[in-house]
Backbone as CSV, one residue per row, in Angstrom:
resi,resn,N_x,N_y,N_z,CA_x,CA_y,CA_z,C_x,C_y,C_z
1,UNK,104.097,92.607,98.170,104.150,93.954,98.674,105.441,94.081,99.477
2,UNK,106.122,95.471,99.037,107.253,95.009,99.763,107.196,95.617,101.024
3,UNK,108.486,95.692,102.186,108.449,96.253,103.000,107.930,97.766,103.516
4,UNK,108.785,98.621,102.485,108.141,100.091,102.523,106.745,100.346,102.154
5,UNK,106.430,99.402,101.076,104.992,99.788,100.563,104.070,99.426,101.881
6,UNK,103.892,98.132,102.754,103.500,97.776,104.317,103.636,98.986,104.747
7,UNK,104.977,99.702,105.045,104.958,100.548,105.913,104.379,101.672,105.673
8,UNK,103.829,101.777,104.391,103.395,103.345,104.020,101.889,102.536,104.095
9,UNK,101.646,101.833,103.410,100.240,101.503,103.993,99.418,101.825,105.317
10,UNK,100.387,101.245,106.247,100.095,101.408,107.706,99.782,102.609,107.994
11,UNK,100.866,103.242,107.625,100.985,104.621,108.531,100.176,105.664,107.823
12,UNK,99.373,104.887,106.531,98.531,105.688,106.181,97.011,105.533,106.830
13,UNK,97.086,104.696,107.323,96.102,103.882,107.822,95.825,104.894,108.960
14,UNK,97.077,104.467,109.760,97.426,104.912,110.934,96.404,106.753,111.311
15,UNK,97.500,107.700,110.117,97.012,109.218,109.989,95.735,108.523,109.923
16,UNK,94.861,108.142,109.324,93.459,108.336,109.100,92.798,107.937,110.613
17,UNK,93.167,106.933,110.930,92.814,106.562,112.639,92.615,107.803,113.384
18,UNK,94.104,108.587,113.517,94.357,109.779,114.123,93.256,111.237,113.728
19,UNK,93.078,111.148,112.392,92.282,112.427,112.135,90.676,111.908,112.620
20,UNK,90.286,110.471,111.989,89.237,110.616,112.639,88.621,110.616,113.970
21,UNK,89.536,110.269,115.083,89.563,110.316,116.472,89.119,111.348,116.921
22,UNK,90.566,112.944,116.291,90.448,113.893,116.307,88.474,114.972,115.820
23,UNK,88.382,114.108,114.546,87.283,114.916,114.332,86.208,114.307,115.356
24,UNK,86.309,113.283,115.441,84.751,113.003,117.235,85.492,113.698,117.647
25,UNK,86.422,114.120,118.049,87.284,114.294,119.780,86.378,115.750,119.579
26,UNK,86.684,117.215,118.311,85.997,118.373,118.114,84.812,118.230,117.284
27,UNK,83.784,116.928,116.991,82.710,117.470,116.557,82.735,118.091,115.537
28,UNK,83.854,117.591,114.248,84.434,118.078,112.788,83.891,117.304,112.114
29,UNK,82.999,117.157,110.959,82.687,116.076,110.270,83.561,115.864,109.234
30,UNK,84.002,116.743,108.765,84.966,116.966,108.152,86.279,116.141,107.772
31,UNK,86.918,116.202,109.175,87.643,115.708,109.440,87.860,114.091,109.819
32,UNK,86.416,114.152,110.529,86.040,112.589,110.321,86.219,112.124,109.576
33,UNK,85.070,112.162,108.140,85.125,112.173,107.011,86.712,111.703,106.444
34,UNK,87.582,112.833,106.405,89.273,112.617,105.855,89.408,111.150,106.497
35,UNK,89.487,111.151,107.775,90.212,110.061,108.230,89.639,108.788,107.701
36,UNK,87.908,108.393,107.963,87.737,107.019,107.275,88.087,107.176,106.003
37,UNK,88.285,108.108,104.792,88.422,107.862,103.860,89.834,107.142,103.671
38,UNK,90.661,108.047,104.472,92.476,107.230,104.272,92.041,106.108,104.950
39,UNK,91.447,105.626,105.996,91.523,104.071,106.090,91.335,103.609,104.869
40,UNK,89.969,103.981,104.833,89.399,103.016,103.576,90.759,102.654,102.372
41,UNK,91.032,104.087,101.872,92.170,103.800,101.189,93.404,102.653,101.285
42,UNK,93.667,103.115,102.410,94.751,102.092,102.584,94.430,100.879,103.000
43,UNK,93.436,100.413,103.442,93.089,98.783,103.797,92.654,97.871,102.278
44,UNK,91.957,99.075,101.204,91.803,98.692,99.818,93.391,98.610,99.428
45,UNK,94.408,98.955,99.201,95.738,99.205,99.156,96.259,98.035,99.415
46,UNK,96.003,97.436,101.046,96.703,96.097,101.123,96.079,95.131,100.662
47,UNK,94.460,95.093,100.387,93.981,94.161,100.416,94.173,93.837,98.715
48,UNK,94.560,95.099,98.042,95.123,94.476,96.552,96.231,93.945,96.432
49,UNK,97.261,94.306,97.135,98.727,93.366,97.363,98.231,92.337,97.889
50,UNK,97.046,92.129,98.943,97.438,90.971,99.288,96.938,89.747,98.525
51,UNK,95.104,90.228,97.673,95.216,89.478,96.185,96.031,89.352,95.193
52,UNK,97.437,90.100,94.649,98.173,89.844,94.088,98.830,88.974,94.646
53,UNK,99.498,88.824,95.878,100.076,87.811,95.899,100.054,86.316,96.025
54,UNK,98.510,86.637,96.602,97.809,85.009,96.682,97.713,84.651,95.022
55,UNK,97.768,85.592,93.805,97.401,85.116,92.529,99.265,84.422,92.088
56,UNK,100.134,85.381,92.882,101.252,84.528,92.291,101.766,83.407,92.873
57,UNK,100.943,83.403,93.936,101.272,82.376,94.831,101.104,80.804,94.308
58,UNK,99.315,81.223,93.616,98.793,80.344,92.746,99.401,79.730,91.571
59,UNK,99.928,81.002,90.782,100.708,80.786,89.258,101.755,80.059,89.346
60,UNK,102.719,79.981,90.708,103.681,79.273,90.921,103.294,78.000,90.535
61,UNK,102.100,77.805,91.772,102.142,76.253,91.840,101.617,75.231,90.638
62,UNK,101.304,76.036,89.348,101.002,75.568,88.191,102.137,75.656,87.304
63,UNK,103.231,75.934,87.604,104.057,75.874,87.334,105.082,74.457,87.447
64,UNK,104.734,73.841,88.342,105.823,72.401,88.548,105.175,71.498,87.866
């Protein structure tokens, strides 16, 4: 995963943190709702880069 893709991950992460704060903060379910969903999104997001890379990590070492 490269750098930007991390960083867009995060900060997608991040907005979702922020909206769902926001929806407890006004009692929005709504909005709640939005925000765990972009977590969810984006923690599924890294957590597939981060199985890809443990798989090439692997393929390497069958390689020597």
């Amino acid at each position: 995963m490269s750098f930007t893709d991390k960083a867009k991950s995060r900060a997608q992460e991040m907005a979702g943190m922020a909206k769902e704060r926001i929806g407890n903060a006004t009692d929005n379910e709504r909005l709640r709702a939005e925000g765990a969903n972009e977590q969810s999104a984006a923690r599924a997001r890294q957590a597939g880069q981060n199985v890809k890379e443990a798989g090439r990590k692997v393929g390497g070492s069958f390689d020597k």
